[in-house]
Coordinates of C-alpha atoms in Angstrom, one line a residue:
X1 CA 100.4 93.5 75.4
X2 CA 99.9 97.4 75.0
X3 CA 102.8 99.0 75.6
X4 CA 103.9 103.0 75.4
X5 CA 106.6 104.5 75.0
X6 CA 108.1 106.8 77.7
X7 CA 110.5 110.2 76.2
X8 CA 112.2 111.6 79.6
X9 CA 112.5 114.9 77.4
X10 CA 108.9 115.7 77.3
X11 CA 108.9 116.9 80.4
X12 CA 110.8 118.1 83.6
X13 CA 108.7 115.8 85.9
X14 CA 109.4 113.1 84.1
X15 CA 112.4 112.8 86.0
X16 CA 110.5 112.6 89.2
X17 CA 108.7 109.3 87.8
X18 CA 111.8 108.1 86.2
X19 CA 112.9 105.6 89.7
X20 CA 108.7 104.0 89.5
X21 CA 110.0 101.4 86.6
X22 CA 112.5 98.4 86.6
X23 CA 114.1 96.3 83.8
X24 CA 112.5 93.4 82.4
X25 CA 116.6 91.1 82.8
X26 CA 116.6 90.4 86.6
X27 CA 120.7 91.1 85.5
X28 CA 119.9 95.0 84.2
X29 CA 118.9 95.2 88.0
X30 CA 120.8 93.4 89.9
X31 CA 124.8 93.8 91.2
X32 CA 127.2 90.3 89.0
X33 CA 128.0 89.3 92.4
X34 CA 124.2 88.9 93.7
X35 CA 123.0 87.8 89.2
X36 CA 126.1 85.5 90.5
X37 CA 125.0 83.9 93.4
X38 CA 121.4 83.8 92.6
X39 CA 122.2 81.5 88.9
X40 CA 123.8 79.2 91.7
X41 CA 121.4 75.9 90.9
X42 CA 120.9 75.8 95.0
X43 CA 119.5 78.9 95.6
X44 CA 117.6 78.0 91.8
X45 CA 116.7 75.3 94.0
X46 CA 114.8 76.6 96.4
X47 CA 111.9 79.1 93.9
X48 CA 111.6 75.1 92.6
X49 CA 111.0 74.0 96.1
X50 CA 108.4 77.4 96.5
X51 CA 106.7 76.3 93.1
X52 CA 106.8 72.8 94.0
X53 CA 104.6 73.4 97.8
X54 CA 102.7 75.9 96.1
X55 CA 101.6 73.8 93.7
X56 CA 100.8 70.9 95.6
X57 CA 100.4 72.6 99.0
X58 CA 102.6 70.1 100.7
X59 CA 105.2 71.1 103.4
X60 CA 108.6 71.1 102.3
X61 CA 111.7 72.3 105.1
X62 CA 113.0 75.2 102.1
X63 CA 115.7 77.5 103.6
X64 CA 115.2 81.2 103.7
X65 CA 117.6 82.7 101.3
X66 CA 119.7 85.7 102.5
X67 CA 117.5 88.9 102.5
X68 CA 118.6 91.7 99.5
X69 CA 120.8 94.6 100.5
X70 CA 121.0 97.6 98.6
X71 CA 124.2 96.4 97.3
X72 CA 122.9 93.7 95.2
X73 CA 120.9 96.4 93.4
X74 CA 122.4 98.4 90.2
X75 CA 121.0 101.8 91.3
X76 CA 119.1 102.5 94.8
X77 CA 116.2 103.5 92.4
X78 CA 115.9 99.3 91.9
X79 CA 116.6 98.6 96.2
X80 CA 113.8 101.0 97.3
X81 CA 111.1 99.2 94.8
X82 CA 112.5 95.7 95.8
X83 CA 113.5 96.5 99.4
X84 CA 115.6 93.2 101.2
X85 CA 112.8 91.0 100.3
X86 CA 112.6 92.2 96.4
X87 CA 109.5 91.9 96.8
X88 CA 107.7 94.0 93.2
X89 CA 106.8 97.5 94.2
X90 CA 107.6 98.8 91.3
X91 CA 104.4 100.9 89.1
X92 CA 106.2 99.8 85.3
X93 CA 108.4 97.5 84.1
X94 CA 110.9 98.9 81.5
X95 CA 112.0 97.2 77.4
X96 CA 115.3 98.8 77.4
X97 CA 117.8 99.0 73.7
X98 CA 114.1 97.4 72.5
X99 CA 112.8 100.4 71.0
X100 CA 112.3 100.2 66.8
X101 CA 115.0 102.0 64.7
X102 CA 112.6 104.8 63.9
X103 CA 111.8 105.5 67.9
X104 CA 114.2 104.8 70.2
X105 CA 112.3 106.5 73.2
X106 CA 112.2 103.3 75.9
X107 CA 109.1 100.9 75.9
X108 CA 107.3 100.5 79.4
X109 CA 104.4 98.3 80.6
X110 CA 102.3 97.3 83.7
X111 CA 104.3 96.1 86.3
X112 CA 100.6 94.7 87.2
X113 CA 100.5 92.8 84.7
X114 CA 100.7 88.7 85.0
X115 CA 102.9 86.0 84.6
X116 CA 101.0 85.8 81.2
X117 CA 100.7 89.2 80.5
X118 CA 104.6 89.4 80.6
X119 CA 105.2 86.6 79.0
X120 CA 102.8 88.0 76.3
X121 CA 104.7 91.9 75.9
X122 CA 108.0 89.8 75.8
X123 CA 107.4 87.1 73.8
X124 CA 105.3 90.4 71.6
X125 CA 108.9 92.3 71.4
X126 CA 110.9 89.2 70.4
X127 CA 108.4 88.6 67.2
X128 CA 107.8 92.5 66.2
X129 CA 111.5 92.9 65.7
X130 CA 112.1 90.3 63.1
X131 CA 109.3 90.5 61.4
X132 CA 108.9 94.1 61.0
X133 CA 111.4 96.1 62.8
X134 CA 115.1 95.4 60.6
X135 CA 116.4 93.4 63.3
X136 CA 118.8 90.3 62.3
X137 CA 118.0 87.2 64.2
X138 CA 121.8 87.4 65.7
X139 CA 120.9 90.9 66.9
X140 CA 122.3 90.7 69.7
X141 CA 119.4 93.0 71.4
X142 CA 117.3 90.1 71.8
X143 CA 118.8 88.4 74.1
X144 CA 118.6 90.5 77.3
X145 CA 115.0 90.6 76.6
X146 CA 115.4 86.0 76.1
X147 CA 116.9 86.8 79.6
X148 CA 113.7 88.4 80.8
X149 CA 111.4 85.1 78.9
X150 CA 112.9 83.5 80.9
X151 CA 112.8 84.2 83.5
X152 CA 109.8 84.7 84.4
X153 CA 108.4 81.6 82.3
X154 CA 109.2 79.6 85.2
X155 CA 106.2 81.3 86.9
X156 CA 103.7 81.3 83.5
X157 CA 104.3 77.0 83.4
X158 CA 102.8 76.9 87.7
X159 CA 100.3 80.0 87.0
X160 CA 99.3 79.4 83.8
X161 CA 100.4 75.8 82.7
X162 CA 96.6 74.6 81.6
X163 CA 94.3 75.0 78.5
X164 CA 93.2 79.1 79.7
X165 CA 90.2 79.5 78.4
X166 CA 90.7 83.5 78.2
X167 CA 94.2 82.8 76.2
X168 CA 91.9 79.8 73.4
X169 CA 96.0 77.0 74.5
X170 CA 98.3 76.9 76.5
X171 CA 99.7 79.9 77.2
X172 CA 103.0 78.0 79.0
X173 CA 103.3 75.9 75.7
X174 CA 103.4 78.3 73.8
X175 CA 105.7 80.7 74.9
X176 CA 108.9 78.3 76.0
X177 CA 107.7 76.9 72.1
X178 CA 109.1 81.5 70.9
X179 CA 111.9 81.0 73.7
X180 CA 113.7 77.9 73.4
X181 CA 113.1 78.3 69.5
X182 CA 114.4 81.5 70.2
X183 CA 117.8 80.2 71.8
X184 CA 118.5 77.5 69.0
X185 CA 118.0 79.5 66.5
X186 CA 120.9 82.3 67.6
X187 CA 122.8 79.8 69.3
X188 CA 122.1 80.3 72.9
X189 CA 122.3 77.6 75.9
X190 CA 119.9 78.2 78.8
X191 CA 122.6 79.2 80.9
X192 CA 123.9 82.6 78.4
X193 CA 120.6 83.2 79.5
X194 CA 121.0 82.9 82.7
X195 CA 124.2 84.9 83.4
X196 CA 123.9 87.4 80.1
X197 CA 125.2 90.8 81.6
X198 CA 124.3 93.8 79.9
X199 CA 127.9 95.8 79.0
X200 CA 129.2 98.9 81.5
X201 CA 128.5 101.9 80.2
X202 CA 131.4 104.0 79.3
X203 CA 132.1 107.8 79.4
X204 CA 134.5 109.2 77.1
X205 CA 137.7 111.2 78.5
X206 CA 137.5 114.5 77.9
X207 CA 139.0 116.2 74.8
X208 CA 142.0 118.4 76.3
X209 CA 141.7 122.2 75.1

């Protein structure tokens, strides 16, 4: 999938559109407290049941997860895009920290991509940063990309789990193999990815005159 670059200093109007994109990794957009809740097996089980209901058409007794509030998101713009049901309304997906060394401007993808295409963009970034980006395999910048792939892969299995003529293969199996290999090569477990949190930005204290 084709990504494009966001150069925030290029135009004064760019700041008006920065609220239109959200990070690919859920931990980079959700507050630590709500992220801990969503990593809980009980919460994850709700979505597993939903996927099972979608697959089989059999009605299940699924508990309704709690609705979101603005405190559940790291930025008000994230809350504005997702709302109380955490439904995607943003225009773009951002990939913070995933740019090559030669150009560190923010990479963006189209939020209208289906789950297969979202996974394809992440897999493309993972491969290119190893093959041509000069990143070492143990580079910490791979972790949020793998975390983003870990989040989207269950939906790829659900909606693209069979042979895809356009893809000429099974995209879910291919992406799952990339995720598994990416974790093994870096000594990461699935819980390492779901529990990953971005480092808090610290502001340096001004030196006294």
